[in-house]
């Protein structure tokens, strides 16, 4: 079991380009690791800390949690991420249209519009999703492009 301890503040974990999820210290006092999460595994997904799943840091103490309680009282929506498609000079237009239809459920007209937008402007949005879905789509597109020996690039960006 990994030690759940963070020197800056309990429950404050790295966030993927999400500066608003920085955690305040609880009255400047580090919280002992043993007060953690009752053995529940902590995964360090990038949108952690934005789900409101640790309303008071789980320490059960009194008098030192007001700031943390107040800052977490309002559950935050899970972060959304844009999946972006990048232009290149080599990937055939038909292939990009196929990708947009297959992985982003666009119809022919929509896929053609988005492809042409990327072709002309250099980058375009394929869709907006929660982090894990966005990441999966990026990987699917990149794998499919690689399998077909096209240099098509796809990335994600916080919405
Ligand atoms: N520029 C490419 C061509 O002229 C087409 C293309 C469009 C490639 C969109 C990538 O994301 C892309 N064949």
PDB file of C-alpha atoms and ligand atoms in Angstrom:
ATOM      1  CA  UNK A   1       0.000   0.000   0.000  1.00  0.00           C
ATOM      2  CA  UNK A   2       1.495   3.249  -1.050  1.00  0.00           C
ATOM      3  CA  UNK A   3       2.005   5.778   1.677  1.00  0.00           C
ATOM      4  CA  UNK A   4      -0.611   8.466   1.307  1.00  0.00           C
ATOM      5  CA  UNK A   5       1.239  11.500   2.431  1.00  0.00           C
ATOM      6  CA  UNK A   6       1.744  14.857   0.905  1.00  0.00           C
ATOM      7  CA  UNK A   7       4.017  17.404   2.487  1.00  0.00           C
ATOM      8  CA  UNK A   8       2.035  20.364   1.248  1.00  0.00           C
ATOM      9  CA  UNK A   9      -1.471  19.377   2.303  1.00  0.00           C
ATOM     10  CA  UNK A  10      -3.342  16.149   2.717  1.00  0.00           C
ATOM     11  CA  UNK A  11      -5.303  15.062  -0.305  1.00  0.00           C
ATOM     12  CA  UNK A  12      -3.633  17.624  -2.518  1.00  0.00           C
ATOM     13  CA  UNK A  13      -2.344  15.793  -5.525  1.00  0.00           C
ATOM     14  CA  UNK A  14      -0.819  16.798  -8.810  1.00  0.00           C
ATOM     15  CA  UNK A  15      -3.306  18.212 -11.234  1.00  0.00           C
ATOM     16  CA  UNK A  16      -2.921  18.256 -15.004  1.00  0.00           C
ATOM     17  CA  UNK A  17      -2.831  21.888 -15.968  1.00  0.00           C
ATOM     18  CA  UNK A  18      -5.438  22.648 -13.383  1.00  0.00           C
ATOM     19  CA  UNK A  19      -4.103  25.499 -11.272  1.00  0.00           C
ATOM     20  CA  UNK A  20      -7.467  26.094  -9.640  1.00  0.00           C
ATOM     21  CA  UNK A  21      -7.212  22.751  -7.921  1.00  0.00           C
ATOM     22  CA  UNK A  22      -4.251  23.793  -5.796  1.00  0.00           C
ATOM     23  CA  UNK A  23      -4.976  22.846  -2.209  1.00  0.00           C
ATOM     24  CA  UNK A  24      -4.691  25.282   0.641  1.00  0.00           C
ATOM     25  CA  UNK A  25      -2.921  24.261   3.813  1.00  0.00           C
ATOM     26  CA  UNK A  26      -5.160  23.464   6.729  1.00  0.00           C
ATOM     27  CA  UNK A  27      -4.211  26.179   9.220  1.00  0.00           C
ATOM     28  CA  UNK A  28      -0.643  25.663   8.114  1.00  0.00           C
ATOM     29  CA  UNK A  29      -0.520  22.267   9.798  1.00  0.00           C
ATOM     30  CA  UNK A  30       0.649  19.193   7.986  1.00  0.00           C
ATOM     31  CA  UNK A  31      -1.801  16.335   8.441  1.00  0.00           C
ATOM     32  CA  UNK A  32      -0.364  12.988   9.540  1.00  0.00           C
ATOM     33  CA  UNK A  33      -0.471  10.261   6.937  1.00  0.00           C
ATOM     34  CA  UNK A  34      -2.360   7.957   9.300  1.00  0.00           C
ATOM     35  CA  UNK A  35      -5.326  10.289   9.074  1.00  0.00           C
ATOM     36  CA  UNK A  36      -5.586   9.589   5.396  1.00  0.00           C
ATOM     37  CA  UNK A  37      -8.300   7.755   3.604  1.00  0.00           C
ATOM     38  CA  UNK A  38      -8.927   4.650   5.655  1.00  0.00           C
ATOM     39  CA  UNK A  39      -6.992   2.434   3.281  1.00  0.00           C
ATOM     40  CA  UNK A  40      -8.903   3.434   0.177  1.00  0.00           C
ATOM     41  CA  UNK A  41      -6.413   3.392  -2.700  1.00  0.00           C
ATOM     42  CA  UNK A  42      -5.624   6.828  -4.011  1.00  0.00           C
ATOM     43  CA  UNK A  43      -5.152   7.057  -7.739  1.00  0.00           C
ATOM     44  CA  UNK A  44      -3.379  10.087  -8.994  1.00  0.00           C
ATOM     45  CA  UNK A  45      -5.590  10.861 -11.963  1.00  0.00           C
ATOM     46  CA  UNK A  46      -5.244  14.376 -13.203  1.00  0.00           C
ATOM     47  CA  UNK A  47      -8.685  15.512 -12.232  1.00  0.00           C
ATOM     48  CA  UNK A  48      -8.320  14.354  -8.666  1.00  0.00           C
ATOM     49  CA  UNK A  49      -9.140  16.960  -6.125  1.00  0.00           C
ATOM     50  CA  UNK A  50     -11.941  18.262  -8.254  1.00  0.00           C
ATOM     51  CA  UNK A  51     -14.575  15.756  -7.351  1.00  0.00           C
ATOM     52  CA  UNK A  52     -15.481  16.864  -3.864  1.00  0.00           C
ATOM     53  CA  UNK A  53     -14.994  13.323  -2.584  1.00  0.00           C
ATOM     54  CA  UNK A  54     -13.079  14.313   0.527  1.00  0.00           C
ATOM     55  CA  UNK A  55     -15.298  16.924   2.093  1.00  0.00           C
ATOM     56  CA  UNK A  56     -13.164  17.615   5.136  1.00  0.00           C
ATOM     57  CA  UNK A  57      -9.980  15.790   4.392  1.00  0.00           C
ATOM     58  CA  UNK A  58     -11.281  12.871   6.404  1.00  0.00           C
ATOM     59  CA  UNK A  59      -9.493  13.790   9.593  1.00  0.00           C
ATOM     60  CA  UNK A  60     -12.571  13.900  11.825  1.00  0.00           C
ATOM     61  CA  UNK A  61     -10.879  16.499  14.018  1.00  0.00           C
ATOM     62  CA  UNK A  62     -12.382  19.754  15.130  1.00  0.00           C
ATOM     63  CA  UNK A  63     -11.166  23.303  15.029  1.00  0.00           C
ATOM     64  CA  UNK A  64      -8.636  22.939  12.255  1.00  0.00           C
ATOM     65  CA  UNK A  65     -10.757  22.028   9.289  1.00  0.00           C
ATOM     66  CA  UNK A  66     -12.856  25.085   8.649  1.00  0.00           C
ATOM     67  CA  UNK A  67     -10.870  26.323   5.681  1.00  0.00           C
ATOM     68  CA  UNK A  68     -10.710  22.905   4.047  1.00  0.00           C
ATOM     69  CA  UNK A  69     -14.392  22.290   4.735  1.00  0.00           C
ATOM     70  CA  UNK A  70     -15.382  25.566   3.213  1.00  0.00           C
ATOM     71  CA  UNK A  71     -13.179  25.223   0.167  1.00  0.00           C
ATOM     72  CA  UNK A  72     -14.493  21.728  -0.579  1.00  0.00           C
ATOM     73  CA  UNK A  73     -18.124  22.279   0.445  1.00  0.00           C
ATOM     74  CA  UNK A  74     -19.174  23.004  -3.100  1.00  0.00           C
ATOM     75  CA  UNK A  75     -18.459  19.912  -5.195  1.00  0.00           C
ATOM     76  CA  UNK A  76     -16.612  20.780  -8.347  1.00  0.00           C
ATOM     77  CA  UNK A  77     -17.622  19.478 -11.752  1.00  0.00           C
ATOM     78  CA  UNK A  78     -15.125  17.032 -13.252  1.00  0.00           C
ATOM     79  CA  UNK A  79     -12.728  18.841 -15.578  1.00  0.00           C
ATOM     80  CA  UNK A  80     -13.492  18.721 -19.257  1.00  0.00           C
ATOM     81  CA  UNK A  81     -10.812  18.355 -21.896  1.00  0.00           C
ATOM     82  CA  UNK A  82     -10.825  19.295 -25.563  1.00  0.00           C
ATOM     83  CA  UNK A  83      -9.517  16.720 -27.996  1.00  0.00           C
ATOM     84  CA  UNK A  84      -7.605  18.628 -30.674  1.00  0.00           C
ATOM     85  CA  UNK A  85      -6.649  17.443 -34.132  1.00  0.00           C
ATOM     86  CA  UNK A  86      -3.528  18.924 -35.740  1.00  0.00           C
ATOM     87  CA  UNK A  87      -2.897  19.497 -39.410  1.00  0.00           C
ATOM     88  CA  UNK A  88       0.012  17.979 -41.302  1.00  0.00           C
ATOM     89  CA  UNK A  89       0.996  17.853 -44.953  1.00  0.00           C
ATOM     90  CA  UNK A  90       0.819  14.088 -45.461  1.00  0.00           C
ATOM     91  CA  UNK A  91      -2.262  12.507 -43.904  1.00  0.00           C
ATOM     92  CA  UNK A  92      -4.937  12.096 -46.598  1.00  0.00           C
ATOM     93  CA  UNK A  93      -8.089  14.127 -46.087  1.00  0.00           C
ATOM     94  CA  UNK A  94     -10.197  10.977 -46.472  1.00  0.00           C
ATOM     95  CA  UNK A  95      -8.336   9.347 -43.610  1.00  0.00           C
ATOM     96  CA  UNK A  96      -8.983  12.306 -41.295  1.00  0.00           C
ATOM     97  CA  UNK A  97     -12.664  12.222 -42.196  1.00  0.00           C
ATOM     98  CA  UNK A  98     -12.728   8.492 -41.432  1.00  0.00           C
ATOM     99  CA  UNK A  99     -11.114   9.115 -38.042  1.00  0.00           C
ATOM    100  CA  UNK A 100     -13.621  11.802 -37.145  1.00  0.00           C
ATOM    101  CA  UNK A 101     -16.539   9.566 -38.102  1.00  0.00           C
ATOM    102  CA  UNK A 102     -15.155   6.511 -36.342  1.00  0.00           C
ATOM    103  CA  UNK A 103     -13.894   7.933 -33.060  1.00  0.00           C
ATOM    104  CA  UNK A 104     -15.963  11.071 -32.664  1.00  0.00           C
ATOM    105  CA  UNK A 105     -19.257   9.844 -34.081  1.00  0.00           C
ATOM    106  CA  UNK A 106     -19.524  12.611 -36.639  1.00  0.00           C
ATOM    107  CA  UNK A 107     -21.529  12.253 -39.805  1.00  0.00           C
ATOM    108  CA  UNK A 108     -19.943  12.799 -43.219  1.00  0.00           C
ATOM    109  CA  UNK A 109     -20.846  16.484 -43.361  1.00  0.00           C
ATOM    110  CA  UNK A 110     -19.620  17.317 -39.880  1.00  0.00           C
ATOM    111  CA  UNK A 111     -16.422  15.306 -40.289  1.00  0.00           C
ATOM    112  CA  UNK A 112     -15.655  17.017 -43.596  1.00  0.00           C
ATOM    113  CA  UNK A 113     -16.212  20.446 -42.046  1.00  0.00           C
ATOM    114  CA  UNK A 114     -13.926  19.720 -39.104  1.00  0.00           C
ATOM    115  CA  UNK A 115     -11.250  18.193 -41.349  1.00  0.00           C
ATOM    116  CA  UNK A 116     -11.294  21.258 -43.627  1.00  0.00           C
ATOM    117  CA  UNK A 117     -11.157  23.558 -40.620  1.00  0.00           C
ATOM    118  CA  UNK A 118      -8.032  21.753 -39.368  1.00  0.00           C
ATOM    119  CA  UNK A 119      -6.533  21.719 -42.861  1.00  0.00           C
ATOM    120  CA  UNK A 120      -7.009  25.482 -43.208  1.00  0.00           C
ATOM    121  CA  UNK A 121      -6.394  26.683 -39.647  1.00  0.00           C
ATOM    122  CA  UNK A 122      -3.892  24.137 -38.361  1.00  0.00           C
ATOM    123  CA  UNK A 123      -5.901  22.837 -35.416  1.00  0.00           C
ATOM    124  CA  UNK A 124      -9.499  22.015 -34.579  1.00  0.00           C
ATOM    125  CA  UNK A 125     -11.649  20.602 -31.803  1.00  0.00           C
ATOM    126  CA  UNK A 126     -12.972  17.061 -32.289  1.00  0.00           C
ATOM    127  CA  UNK A 127     -14.932  16.973 -29.046  1.00  0.00           C
ATOM    128  CA  UNK A 128     -14.943  17.816 -25.323  1.00  0.00           C
ATOM    129  CA  UNK A 129     -14.925  15.035 -22.728  1.00  0.00           C
ATOM    130  CA  UNK A 130     -13.956  14.154 -19.155  1.00  0.00           C
ATOM    131  CA  UNK A 131     -10.191  13.522 -18.926  1.00  0.00           C
ATOM    132  CA  UNK A 132     -10.180   9.738 -19.183  1.00  0.00           C
ATOM    133  CA  UNK A 133     -12.454   9.652 -22.208  1.00  0.00           C
ATOM    134  CA  UNK A 134     -10.477  12.424 -23.918  1.00  0.00           C
ATOM    135  CA  UNK A 135      -7.223  10.566 -23.241  1.00  0.00           C
ATOM    136  CA  UNK A 136      -8.686   7.322 -24.626  1.00  0.00           C
ATOM    137  CA  UNK A 137      -9.810   9.082 -27.820  1.00  0.00           C
ATOM    138  CA  UNK A 138      -6.354  10.616 -28.313  1.00  0.00           C
ATOM    139  CA  UNK A 139      -4.728   7.192 -27.901  1.00  0.00           C
ATOM    140  CA  UNK A 140      -7.216   5.540 -30.269  1.00  0.00           C
ATOM    141  CA  UNK A 141      -6.610   8.159 -32.962  1.00  0.00           C
ATOM    142  CA  UNK A 142      -2.825   8.038 -32.579  1.00  0.00           C
ATOM    143  CA  UNK A 143      -2.773   4.218 -32.662  1.00  0.00           C
ATOM    144  CA  UNK A 144      -5.029   4.092 -35.694  1.00  0.00           C
ATOM    145  CA  UNK A 145      -2.928   6.697 -37.527  1.00  0.00           C
ATOM    146  CA  UNK A 146       0.299   4.839 -36.678  1.00  0.00           C
ATOM    147  CA  UNK A 147      -1.153   1.523 -37.851  1.00  0.00           C
ATOM    148  CA  UNK A 148      -1.924   3.187 -41.151  1.00  0.00           C
ATOM    149  CA  UNK A 149       1.439   4.934 -41.321  1.00  0.00           C
ATOM    150  CA  UNK A 150       0.043   8.448 -41.240  1.00  0.00           C
ATOM    151  CA  UNK A 151       1.637  11.191 -39.150  1.00  0.00           C
ATOM    152  CA  UNK A 152      -1.716  12.503 -37.912  1.00  0.00           C
ATOM    153  CA  UNK A 153      -1.420  14.065 -34.458  1.00  0.00           C
ATOM    154  CA  UNK A 154      -4.068  14.474 -31.846  1.00  0.00           C
ATOM    155  CA  UNK A 155      -3.756  15.986 -28.376  1.00  0.00           C
ATOM    156  CA  UNK A 156      -5.816  17.212 -25.459  1.00  0.00           C
ATOM    157  CA  UNK A 157      -6.133  20.507 -23.677  1.00  0.00           C
ATOM    158  CA  UNK A 158      -8.107  21.583 -20.633  1.00  0.00           C
ATOM    159  CA  UNK A 159     -11.423  23.071 -21.787  1.00  0.00           C
TER     160      UNK A 159
HETATM  161  N1  LIG B   1      -3.401  18.739 -44.762  1.00  0.00           N
HETATM  162  C1  LIG B   1      -3.750  17.383 -45.133  1.00  0.00           C
HETATM  163  C2  LIG B   1      -3.665  17.233 -46.637  1.00  0.00           C
HETATM  164  O1  LIG B   1      -3.627  18.244 -47.340  1.00  0.00           O
HETATM  165  C3  LIG B   1      -5.140  16.982 -44.639  1.00  0.00           C
HETATM  166  C4  LIG B   1      -5.258  16.972 -43.163  1.00  0.00           C
HETATM  167  C5  LIG B   1      -6.370  17.558 -42.569  1.00  0.00           C
HETATM  168  C6  LIG B   1      -4.316  16.373 -42.381  1.00  0.00           C
HETATM  169  C7  LIG B   1      -6.531  17.536 -41.202  1.00  0.00           C
HETATM  170  C8  LIG B   1      -4.455  16.335 -40.983  1.00  0.00           C
HETATM  171  O2  LIG B   1      -5.732  16.881 -39.065  1.00  0.00           O
HETATM  172  C9  LIG B   1      -5.561  16.923 -40.421  1.00  0.00           C
HETATM  173  N2  LIG B   1      -3.655  16.009 -47.126  1.00  0.00           N
END
